[in-house]
């Protein structure tokens, strides 16, 4: 077994890059595809996202238990799932964005979106993402190396974010004959086919480059879910990071969803929409070289709490100023994205710390189950964000139509309010959770590592 190296970091980064080609595309544009191309009402789409999360409550935990109970092979316990599920998850992602579905009856469209979205998100994506996320704690035991894995994973997500957020709007939107109104074209299928090919390449390289080095003792593989859950109930760090993740995703994904309508109907600029998506991810890339240094010097909990609080202040300013110029709005987004970007770079290292905390509390290690619980919590945040996005559009009077409807002025103003005030409040809540509730300070993490090393030495 070769030592942990840059190969592992790049391979792990490519795994998330492969995941996020479709995850970010679905998070950012599936609502638009459903409402603008298929003509489905926003509240109907919101209900679909909530129903899917109820299904995930079963599939996520089931997959976590399957991973934890499986016996390691010569290629590891988690890594083989990347190879098994690469093709199914890509095909499922492509089928979600078939423009020909607009020719179905309304009932047919509902059947189509429910079957395809549940098959992609609750089955295929779960079966590849749970093993992929759990694999980080098996690649290395070293906290610094795990932080670097988290950083590289976030870089993968940021690269996918740049490609999706910058490239997709420029490709799928056009202007009408007057040059003032954005029109959604019929170009989704070429986009998803290209992303499918790129995702398959990334999954293959992830499997080739990554190695698993940490294997729990065989006796830890037979723990019942009830016993594991009982131990997790004592893990304050797990529930704090779950709460932070739900609120953070509520803010981030709701912002991504509403920003599409903000730049389309309020600013009326696809160029600014593209730049805004670029800024959201490029800030993460700019911070990447410094995240491990900051974490080592100040601690992940300490640095992230202050950074997210700073982002909250930026969005409060955007809400109060009611900016009309899209480029000035983008300048403010730079500073806001820097704050939340730092936390996003470290978030996966938070999870490995939580898994270690679980082992300290219970004496057993359940990487897959703990990660599955956390993954399900993230999906709850995604569902609430996507659902509230759809309900918010309906509540503020947004007209969903396959025609290019010009929204009423009061509706456009409400879009701006939702796009700025809700994120400001959510980011403030996340900061409070990290500062006052999440217990794994820099000192506590070092103590947990000492305890785990002693337990492993005695096993």
GROMACS .gro file of C-alpha atoms in nm:
model
  459
    1UNK     CA    1   0.000   0.000   0.000
    2UNK     CA    2   0.155   0.331  -0.107
    3UNK     CA    3   0.156   0.625   0.134
    4UNK     CA    4  -0.108   0.898   0.128
    5UNK     CA    5  -0.015   1.141  -0.148
    6UNK     CA    6  -0.136   1.397  -0.400
    7UNK     CA    7  -0.286   1.111  -0.602
    8UNK     CA    8  -0.539   1.047  -0.327
    9UNK     CA    9  -0.628   1.416  -0.304
   10UNK     CA   10  -0.678   1.453  -0.679
   11UNK     CA   11  -0.871   1.127  -0.702
   12UNK     CA   12  -1.101   1.227  -0.417
   13UNK     CA   13  -1.150   1.570  -0.575
   14UNK     CA   14  -1.250   1.408  -0.906
   15UNK     CA   15  -1.508   1.192  -0.728
   16UNK     CA   16  -1.695   1.499  -0.608
   17UNK     CA   17  -1.647   1.668  -0.944
   18UNK     CA   18  -1.823   1.372  -1.104
   19UNK     CA   19  -2.104   1.384  -0.848
   20UNK     CA   20  -2.155   1.758  -0.876
   21UNK     CA   21  -2.190   1.780  -1.252
   22UNK     CA   22  -2.544   1.652  -1.202
   23UNK     CA   23  -2.598   1.748  -0.838
   24UNK     CA   24  -2.532   2.119  -0.899
   25UNK     CA   25  -2.714   2.108  -1.232
   26UNK     CA   26  -3.019   1.960  -1.059
   27UNK     CA   27  -2.993   2.199  -0.762
   28UNK     CA   28  -2.962   2.505  -0.983
   29UNK     CA   29  -3.162   2.429  -1.297
   30UNK     CA   30  -3.406   2.145  -1.236
   31UNK     CA   31  -3.662   2.388  -1.090
   32UNK     CA   32  -3.620   2.608  -1.398
   33UNK     CA   33  -3.651   2.305  -1.630
   34UNK     CA   34  -3.969   2.191  -1.457
   35UNK     CA   35  -4.135   2.534  -1.443
   36UNK     CA   36  -4.013   2.691  -1.768
   37UNK     CA   37  -3.979   2.391  -2.005
   38UNK     CA   38  -4.243   2.152  -1.870
   39UNK     CA   39  -4.475   2.425  -1.737
   40UNK     CA   40  -4.523   2.266  -1.393
   41UNK     CA   41  -4.626   2.495  -1.105
   42UNK     CA   42  -4.364   2.581  -0.844
   43UNK     CA   43  -4.558   2.437  -0.551
   44UNK     CA   44  -4.590   2.102  -0.731
   45UNK     CA   45  -4.213   2.087  -0.777
   46UNK     CA   46  -4.162   2.181  -0.413
   47UNK     CA   47  -4.385   1.893  -0.308
   48UNK     CA   48  -4.182   1.654  -0.525
   49UNK     CA   49  -3.860   1.758  -0.350
   50UNK     CA   50  -4.018   1.704  -0.006
   51UNK     CA   51  -4.155   1.361  -0.103
   52UNK     CA   52  -3.811   1.260  -0.231
   53UNK     CA   53  -3.653   1.347   0.101
   54UNK     CA   54  -3.901   1.120   0.280
   55UNK     CA   55  -3.784   0.838   0.052
   56UNK     CA   56  -3.423   0.931   0.127
   57UNK     CA   57  -3.486   0.870   0.497
   58UNK     CA   58  -3.501   0.503   0.406
   59UNK     CA   59  -3.250   0.477   0.121
   60UNK     CA   60  -2.970   0.681   0.279
   61UNK     CA   61  -2.969   0.492   0.608
   62UNK     CA   62  -3.007   0.160   0.428
   63UNK     CA   63  -2.705   0.234   0.210
   64UNK     CA   64  -2.503   0.342   0.513
   65UNK     CA   65  -2.578   0.014   0.689
   66UNK     CA   66  -2.496  -0.187   0.375
   67UNK     CA   67  -2.157  -0.016   0.355
   68UNK     CA   68  -2.078  -0.063   0.726
   69UNK     CA   69  -2.176  -0.431   0.724
   70UNK     CA   70  -1.994  -0.517   0.403
   71UNK     CA   71  -1.659  -0.692   0.430
   72UNK     CA   72  -1.360  -0.503   0.289
   73UNK     CA   73  -1.231  -0.638  -0.042
   74UNK     CA   74  -0.880  -0.605  -0.177
   75UNK     CA   75  -0.997  -0.275  -0.329
   76UNK     CA   76  -1.145  -0.150  -0.003
   77UNK     CA   77  -1.495  -0.130   0.142
   78UNK     CA   78  -1.614   0.198  -0.012
   79UNK     CA   79  -1.415   0.229  -0.334
   80UNK     CA   80  -1.583  -0.055  -0.531
   81UNK     CA   81  -1.917   0.127  -0.514
   82UNK     CA   82  -1.773   0.411  -0.724
   83UNK     CA   83  -1.714   0.164  -1.006
   84UNK     CA   84  -2.047  -0.018  -0.964
   85UNK     CA   85  -2.270   0.289  -0.969
   86UNK     CA   86  -2.092   0.525  -1.211
   87UNK     CA   87  -2.291   0.430  -1.521
   88UNK     CA   88  -2.635   0.398  -1.350
   89UNK     CA   89  -2.612   0.739  -1.178
   90UNK     CA   90  -2.504   0.913  -1.500
   91UNK     CA   91  -2.784   0.756  -1.705
   92UNK     CA   92  -3.038   0.847  -1.436
   93UNK     CA   93  -2.914   1.207  -1.438
   94UNK     CA   94  -2.951   1.236  -1.815
   95UNK     CA   95  -3.306   1.099  -1.814
   96UNK     CA   96  -3.417   1.377  -1.574
   97UNK     CA   97  -3.361   1.644  -1.842
   98UNK     CA   98  -3.542   1.512  -2.150
   99UNK     CA   99  -3.704   1.815  -2.325
  100UNK     CA  100  -3.945   1.587  -2.516
  101UNK     CA  101  -4.130   1.534  -2.186
  102UNK     CA  102  -4.299   1.872  -2.248
  103UNK     CA  103  -4.518   1.695  -2.505
  104UNK     CA  104  -4.672   1.469  -2.239
  105UNK     CA  105  -5.005   1.540  -2.078
  106UNK     CA  106  -4.987   1.721  -1.743
  107UNK     CA  107  -5.049   1.393  -1.561
  108UNK     CA  108  -4.780   1.230  -1.772
  109UNK     CA  109  -4.537   1.507  -1.681
  110UNK     CA  110  -4.603   1.448  -1.311
  111UNK     CA  111  -4.536   1.075  -1.348
  112UNK     CA  112  -4.220   1.153  -1.545
  113UNK     CA  113  -4.070   1.396  -1.290
  114UNK     CA  114  -4.151   1.173  -0.992
  115UNK     CA  115  -4.005   0.854  -1.142
  116UNK     CA  116  -3.692   1.010  -1.289
  117UNK     CA  117  -3.608   1.236  -0.993
  118UNK     CA  118  -3.658   0.963  -0.732
  119UNK     CA  119  -3.460   0.710  -0.935
  120UNK     CA  120  -3.167   0.951  -0.973
  121UNK     CA  121  -3.159   1.111  -0.629
  122UNK     CA  122  -3.295   0.853  -0.386
  123UNK     CA  123  -3.148   0.541  -0.544
  124UNK     CA  124  -2.855   0.593  -0.781
  125UNK     CA  125  -2.702   0.907  -0.629
  126UNK     CA  126  -2.740   0.765  -0.277
  127UNK     CA  127  -2.569   0.440  -0.378
  128UNK     CA  128  -2.258   0.624  -0.500
  129UNK     CA  129  -2.247   0.926  -0.269
  130UNK     CA  130  -2.276   0.747   0.067
  131UNK     CA  131  -1.973   0.521  -0.002
  132UNK     CA  132  -1.782   0.812  -0.157
  133UNK     CA  133  -1.836   1.042   0.142
  134UNK     CA  134  -1.766   0.768   0.395
  135UNK     CA  135  -1.441   0.679   0.218
  136UNK     CA  136  -1.260   0.993   0.343
  137UNK     CA  137  -1.211   0.851   0.692
  138UNK     CA  138  -1.075   0.528   0.544
  139UNK     CA  139  -0.818   0.699   0.321
  140UNK     CA  140  -0.615   0.837   0.613
  141UNK     CA  141  -0.629   0.875   0.992
  142UNK     CA  142  -0.422   1.194   1.001
  143UNK     CA  143  -0.633   1.509   1.081
  144UNK     CA  144  -0.421   1.736   0.860
  145UNK     CA  145  -0.446   1.495   0.568
  146UNK     CA  146  -0.820   1.472   0.620
  147UNK     CA  147  -0.847   1.851   0.610
  148UNK     CA  148  -0.660   1.845   0.279
  149UNK     CA  149  -0.907   1.583   0.149
  150UNK     CA  150  -1.194   1.810   0.250
  151UNK     CA  151  -1.028   2.102   0.073
  152UNK     CA  152  -0.972   1.904  -0.246
  153UNK     CA  153  -1.329   1.773  -0.235
  154UNK     CA  154  -1.452   2.131  -0.207
  155UNK     CA  155  -1.227   2.227  -0.497
  156UNK     CA  156  -1.394   1.956  -0.704
  157UNK     CA  157  -1.734   2.096  -0.612
  158UNK     CA  158  -1.613   2.449  -0.691
  159UNK     CA  159  -1.485   2.347  -1.034
  160UNK     CA  160  -1.818   2.181  -1.111
  161UNK     CA  161  -1.990   2.492  -0.979
  162UNK     CA  162  -1.793   2.716  -1.213
  163UNK     CA  163  -1.865   2.494  -1.514
  164UNK     CA  164  -2.236   2.464  -1.435
  165UNK     CA  165  -2.306   2.814  -1.306
  166UNK     CA  166  -2.105   2.996  -1.573
  167UNK     CA  167  -2.146   2.775  -1.877
  168UNK     CA  168  -2.505   2.657  -1.854
  169UNK     CA  169  -2.679   3.000  -1.843
  170UNK     CA  170  -2.479   3.123  -2.141
  171UNK     CA  171  -2.575   2.811  -2.338
  172UNK     CA  172  -2.944   2.764  -2.252
  173UNK     CA  173  -3.060   3.129  -2.244
  174UNK     CA  174  -3.105   3.370  -2.533
  175UNK     CA  175  -3.256   3.719  -2.568
  176UNK     CA  176  -3.578   3.800  -2.751
  177UNK     CA  177  -3.586   4.020  -3.062
  178UNK     CA  178  -3.589   4.337  -2.850
  179UNK     CA  179  -3.275   4.228  -2.665
  180UNK     CA  180  -3.435   4.306  -2.329
  181UNK     CA  181  -3.608   3.983  -2.228
  182UNK     CA  182  -3.432   3.652  -2.154
  183UNK     CA  183  -3.573   3.342  -2.323
  184UNK     CA  184  -3.505   2.984  -2.212
  185UNK     CA  185  -3.404   2.781  -2.515
  186UNK     CA  186  -3.439   2.408  -2.581
  187UNK     CA  187  -3.077   2.309  -2.517
  188UNK     CA  188  -3.083   2.108  -2.195
  189UNK     CA  189  -3.017   1.767  -2.354
  190UNK     CA  190  -2.674   1.851  -2.510
  191UNK     CA  191  -2.567   1.993  -2.173
  192UNK     CA  192  -2.658   1.682  -1.974
  193UNK     CA  193  -2.502   1.450  -2.232
  194UNK     CA  194  -2.173   1.639  -2.208
  195UNK     CA  195  -2.187   1.636  -1.828
  196UNK     CA  196  -2.259   1.263  -1.834
  197UNK     CA  197  -1.942   1.191  -2.033
  198UNK     CA  198  -1.732   1.412  -1.803
  199UNK     CA  199  -1.880   1.249  -1.491
  200UNK     CA  200  -1.789   0.899  -1.612
  201UNK     CA  201  -1.429   1.007  -1.669
  202UNK     CA  202  -1.411   1.159  -1.319
  203UNK     CA  203  -1.554   0.850  -1.150
  204UNK     CA  204  -1.306   0.627  -1.331
  205UNK     CA  205  -1.008   0.839  -1.226
  206UNK     CA  206  -1.136   0.855  -0.866
  207UNK     CA  207  -1.143   0.475  -0.851
  208UNK     CA  208  -0.793   0.447  -1.000
  209UNK     CA  209  -0.618   0.712  -0.788
  210UNK     CA  210  -0.767   0.668  -0.438
  211UNK     CA  211  -0.661   0.401  -0.186
  212UNK     CA  212  -0.827   0.294   0.141
  213UNK     CA  213  -0.582   0.248   0.428
  214UNK     CA  214  -0.795   0.242   0.746
  215UNK     CA  215  -0.996  -0.073   0.822
  216UNK     CA  216  -1.197  -0.110   1.147
  217UNK     CA  217  -1.169  -0.436   1.344
  218UNK     CA  218  -1.406  -0.707   1.212
  219UNK     CA  219  -1.611  -0.710   1.533
  220UNK     CA  220  -1.725  -0.353   1.465
  221UNK     CA  221  -1.902  -0.459   1.145
  222UNK     CA  222  -2.186  -0.641   1.326
  223UNK     CA  223  -2.328  -0.348   1.523
  224UNK     CA  224  -2.707  -0.316   1.493
  225UNK     CA  225  -2.861   0.004   1.367
  226UNK     CA  226  -3.043   0.050   1.699
  227UNK     CA  227  -2.713   0.037   1.887
  228UNK     CA  228  -2.550   0.274   1.640
  229UNK     CA  229  -2.843   0.517   1.663
  230UNK     CA  230  -2.836   0.508   2.042
  231UNK     CA  231  -2.471   0.606   2.032
  232UNK     CA  232  -2.539   0.884   1.781
  233UNK     CA  233  -2.804   1.036   2.005
  234UNK     CA  234  -2.524   1.116   2.253
  235UNK     CA  235  -2.309   1.283   1.988
  236UNK     CA  236  -2.368   1.657   2.030
  237UNK     CA  237  -2.122   1.735   1.752
  238UNK     CA  238  -2.324   1.528   1.504
  239UNK     CA  239  -2.654   1.703   1.575
  240UNK     CA  240  -2.495   2.047   1.578
  241UNK     CA  241  -2.330   1.995   1.240
  242UNK     CA  242  -2.656   1.849   1.106
  243UNK     CA  243  -2.844   2.159   1.217
  244UNK     CA  244  -2.579   2.383   1.065
  245UNK     CA  245  -2.584   2.184   0.740
  246UNK     CA  246  -2.962   2.203   0.706
  247UNK     CA  247  -2.971   2.580   0.757
  248UNK     CA  248  -2.663   2.636   0.539
  249UNK     CA  249  -2.810   2.438   0.251
  250UNK     CA  250  -3.144   2.610   0.303
  251UNK     CA  251  -2.963   2.938   0.245
  252UNK     CA  252  -2.723   2.832  -0.030
  253UNK     CA  253  -2.963   2.638  -0.250
  254UNK     CA  254  -3.251   2.879  -0.199
  255UNK     CA  255  -3.012   3.157  -0.303
  256UNK     CA  256  -2.903   2.961  -0.612
  257UNK     CA  257  -3.264   2.893  -0.709
  258UNK     CA  258  -3.386   3.248  -0.652
  259UNK     CA  259  -3.079   3.404  -0.815
  260UNK     CA  260  -3.184   3.250  -1.145
  261UNK     CA  261  -3.510   3.441  -1.125
  262UNK     CA  262  -3.339   3.746  -0.972
  263UNK     CA  263  -3.104   3.791  -1.267
  264UNK     CA  264  -3.364   3.683  -1.521
  265UNK     CA  265  -3.655   3.902  -1.402
  266UNK     CA  266  -3.503   4.170  -1.174
  267UNK     CA  267  -3.166   4.251  -1.335
  268UNK     CA  268  -3.254   4.102  -1.680
  269UNK     CA  269  -2.893   4.006  -1.750
  270UNK     CA  270  -2.773   3.658  -1.838
  271UNK     CA  271  -2.413   3.789  -1.837
  272UNK     CA  272  -2.444   3.900  -1.475
  273UNK     CA  273  -2.615   3.568  -1.393
  274UNK     CA  274  -2.315   3.384  -1.531
  275UNK     CA  275  -2.067   3.606  -1.345
  276UNK     CA  276  -2.258   3.565  -1.018
  277UNK     CA  277  -2.236   3.186  -1.051
  278UNK     CA  278  -1.867   3.214  -1.131
  279UNK     CA  279  -1.798   3.434  -0.826
  280UNK     CA  280  -1.978   3.192  -0.597
  281UNK     CA  281  -1.734   2.916  -0.678
  282UNK     CA  282  -1.415   3.102  -0.769
  283UNK     CA  283  -1.402   3.248  -0.417
  284UNK     CA  284  -1.383   2.893  -0.285
  285UNK     CA  285  -1.093   2.820  -0.519
  286UNK     CA  286  -0.909   3.135  -0.408
  287UNK     CA  287  -0.939   3.034  -0.042
  288UNK     CA  288  -0.840   2.670  -0.099
  289UNK     CA  289  -0.460   2.716  -0.055
  290UNK     CA  290  -0.518   2.884   0.283
  291UNK     CA  291  -0.793   2.671   0.436
  292UNK     CA  292  -0.563   2.410   0.596
  293UNK     CA  293  -0.337   2.685   0.732
  294UNK     CA  294  -0.633   2.873   0.879
  295UNK     CA  295  -0.779   2.552   1.027
  296UNK     CA  296  -0.446   2.457   1.183
  297UNK     CA  297  -0.389   2.803   1.330
  298UNK     CA  298  -0.740   2.895   1.452
  299UNK     CA  299  -0.938   2.572   1.439
  300UNK     CA  300  -1.218   2.474   1.198
  301UNK     CA  301  -1.502   2.561   1.435
  302UNK     CA  302  -1.355   2.896   1.534
  303UNK     CA  303  -1.266   3.016   1.183
  304UNK     CA  304  -1.588   2.896   1.020
  305UNK     CA  305  -1.815   3.058   1.278
  306UNK     CA  306  -1.665   3.403   1.223
  307UNK     CA  307  -1.657   3.360   0.843
  308UNK     CA  308  -2.027   3.266   0.815
  309UNK     CA  309  -2.123   3.556   1.045
  310UNK     CA  310  -1.942   3.791   0.805
  311UNK     CA  311  -2.145   3.650   0.513
  312UNK     CA  312  -2.467   3.716   0.706
  313UNK     CA  313  -2.372   4.083   0.744
  314UNK     CA  314  -2.308   4.115   0.367
  315UNK     CA  315  -2.654   3.980   0.279
  316UNK     CA  316  -2.822   4.209   0.532
  317UNK     CA  317  -2.651   4.500   0.357
  318UNK     CA  318  -2.772   4.378   0.017
  319UNK     CA  319  -3.128   4.358   0.150
  320UNK     CA  320  -3.124   4.710   0.291
  321UNK     CA  321  -2.952   4.877  -0.007
  322UNK     CA  322  -3.193   4.742  -0.275
  323UNK     CA  323  -2.922   4.751  -0.541
  324UNK     CA  324  -3.034   4.803  -0.903
  325UNK     CA  325  -2.704   4.755  -1.082
  326UNK     CA  326  -2.626   4.382  -1.130
  327UNK     CA  327  -2.249   4.440  -1.133
  328UNK     CA  328  -2.250   4.623  -0.799
  329UNK     CA  329  -2.459   4.336  -0.664
  330UNK     CA  330  -2.190   4.094  -0.787
  331UNK     CA  331  -1.918   4.292  -0.604
  332UNK     CA  332  -2.103   4.240  -0.276
  333UNK     CA  333  -2.138   3.872  -0.359
  334UNK     CA  334  -1.758   3.841  -0.375
  335UNK     CA  335  -1.727   3.928  -0.007
  336UNK     CA  336  -2.027   3.719   0.094
  337UNK     CA  337  -1.895   3.417  -0.093
  338UNK     CA  338  -1.555   3.446   0.073
  339UNK     CA  339  -1.712   3.400   0.415
  340UNK     CA  340  -1.928   3.098   0.340
  341UNK     CA  341  -1.661   2.959   0.104
  342UNK     CA  342  -1.420   2.904   0.393
  343UNK     CA  343  -1.676   2.694   0.578
  344UNK     CA  344  -1.756   2.495   0.264
  345UNK     CA  345  -1.387   2.411   0.222
  346UNK     CA  346  -1.373   2.265   0.573
  347UNK     CA  347  -1.716   2.103   0.600
  348UNK     CA  348  -1.608   1.751   0.505
  349UNK     CA  349  -1.326   1.762   0.759
  350UNK     CA  350  -1.595   1.850   1.015
  351UNK     CA  351  -1.763   1.519   0.932
  352UNK     CA  352  -1.449   1.311   0.984
  353UNK     CA  353  -1.409   1.487   1.320
  354UNK     CA  354  -1.770   1.394   1.403
  355UNK     CA  355  -1.704   1.030   1.307
  356UNK     CA  356  -1.402   1.033   1.540
  357UNK     CA  357  -1.618   1.184   1.814
  358UNK     CA  358  -1.865   0.900   1.769
  359UNK     CA  359  -1.586   0.646   1.812
  360UNK     CA  360  -1.467   0.820   2.129
  361UNK     CA  361  -1.820   0.817   2.274
  362UNK     CA  362  -1.911   0.457   2.184
  363UNK     CA  363  -1.581   0.275   2.126
  364UNK     CA  364  -1.702   0.163   1.781
  365UNK     CA  365  -1.668   0.309   1.435
  366UNK     CA  366  -1.966   0.350   1.200
  367UNK     CA  367  -1.833   0.560   0.913
  368UNK     CA  368  -2.111   0.471   0.668
  369UNK     CA  369  -2.399   0.507   0.912
  370UNK     CA  370  -2.283   0.840   1.056
  371UNK     CA  371  -2.217   0.977   0.708
  372UNK     CA  372  -2.557   0.847   0.590
  373UNK     CA  373  -2.734   1.029   0.873
  374UNK     CA  374  -2.546   1.345   0.786
  375UNK     CA  375  -2.613   1.297   0.414
  376UNK     CA  376  -2.983   1.257   0.481
  377UNK     CA  377  -2.977   1.579   0.684
  378UNK     CA  378  -2.816   1.757   0.389
  379UNK     CA  379  -3.090   1.627   0.164
  380UNK     CA  380  -3.347   1.761   0.409
  381UNK     CA  381  -3.181   2.100   0.370
  382UNK     CA  382  -3.187   2.060  -0.007
  383UNK     CA  383  -3.553   1.961  -0.003
  384UNK     CA  384  -3.653   2.249   0.221
  385UNK     CA  385  -3.456   2.489   0.003
  386UNK     CA  386  -3.596   2.352  -0.323
  387UNK     CA  387  -3.943   2.321  -0.177
  388UNK     CA  388  -3.943   2.667  -0.024
  389UNK     CA  389  -3.806   2.801  -0.352
  390UNK     CA  390  -4.112   2.666  -0.532
  391UNK     CA  391  -4.354   2.776  -0.261
  392UNK     CA  392  -4.190   3.118  -0.237
  393UNK     CA  393  -4.235   3.173  -0.611
  394UNK     CA  394  -4.603   3.091  -0.580
  395UNK     CA  395  -4.643   3.297  -0.263
  396UNK     CA  396  -4.494   3.612  -0.414
  397UNK     CA  397  -4.717   3.576  -0.720
  398UNK     CA  398  -4.465   3.445  -0.974
  399UNK     CA  399  -4.634   3.321  -1.293
  400UNK     CA  400  -4.498   2.984  -1.415
  401UNK     CA  401  -4.554   2.937  -1.785
  402UNK     CA  402  -4.391   2.794  -2.095
  403UNK     CA  403  -4.458   3.132  -2.249
  404UNK     CA  404  -4.220   3.425  -2.181
  405UNK     CA  405  -4.438   3.604  -1.927
  406UNK     CA  406  -4.323   3.946  -1.799
  407UNK     CA  407  -4.362   3.942  -1.420
  408UNK     CA  408  -4.542   4.225  -1.237
  409UNK     CA  409  -4.314   4.494  -1.079
  410UNK     CA  410  -4.421   4.405  -0.724
  411UNK     CA  411  -4.337   4.039  -0.790
  412UNK     CA  412  -3.991   4.135  -0.916
  413UNK     CA  413  -3.928   4.336  -0.597
  414UNK     CA  414  -4.033   4.041  -0.384
  415UNK     CA  415  -3.784   3.822  -0.569
  416UNK     CA  416  -3.506   4.058  -0.457
  417UNK     CA  417  -3.628   4.049  -0.097
  418UNK     CA  418  -3.637   3.670  -0.079
  419UNK     CA  419  -3.296   3.645  -0.251
  420UNK     CA  420  -3.122   3.861   0.011
  421UNK     CA  421  -3.310   3.862   0.342
  422UNK     CA  422  -3.360   3.485   0.379
  423UNK     CA  423  -2.987   3.407   0.325
  424UNK     CA  424  -2.891   3.680   0.571
  425UNK     CA  425  -3.105   3.524   0.843
  426UNK     CA  426  -2.996   3.168   0.764
  427UNK     CA  427  -2.623   3.245   0.767
  428UNK     CA  428  -2.663   3.420   1.103
  429UNK     CA  429  -2.825   3.105   1.246
  430UNK     CA  430  -2.540   2.888   1.112
  431UNK     CA  431  -2.283   3.114   1.277
  432UNK     CA  432  -2.463   3.090   1.612
  433UNK     CA  433  -2.472   2.709   1.587
  434UNK     CA  434  -2.101   2.683   1.511
  435UNK     CA  435  -1.992   2.927   1.778
  436UNK     CA  436  -2.216   2.822   2.066
  437UNK     CA  437  -2.344   2.467   2.005
  438UNK     CA  438  -2.086   2.270   1.802
  439UNK     CA  439  -1.840   2.134   2.065
  440UNK     CA  440  -1.538   2.018   1.862
  441UNK     CA  441  -1.294   2.299   1.915
  442UNK     CA  442  -0.931   2.275   1.807
  443UNK     CA  443  -0.835   2.154   2.154
  444UNK     CA  444  -1.115   1.896   2.172
  445UNK     CA  445  -1.022   1.746   1.833
  446UNK     CA  446  -0.663   1.697   1.944
  447UNK     CA  447  -0.784   1.521   2.259
  448UNK     CA  448  -1.013   1.291   2.057
  449UNK     CA  449  -0.722   1.194   1.832
  450UNK     CA  450  -0.513   1.105   2.136
  451UNK     CA  451  -0.794   0.883   2.274
  452UNK     CA  452  -0.851   0.707   1.939
  453UNK     CA  453  -0.483   0.631   1.891
  454UNK     CA  454  -0.474   0.481   2.240
  455UNK     CA  455  -0.783   0.269   2.168
  456UNK     CA  456  -0.639   0.143   1.839
  457UNK     CA  457  -0.307   0.063   2.004
  458UNK     CA  458  -0.487  -0.151   2.265
  459UNK     CA  459  -0.716  -0.329   2.016
   0.00000   0.00000   0.00000
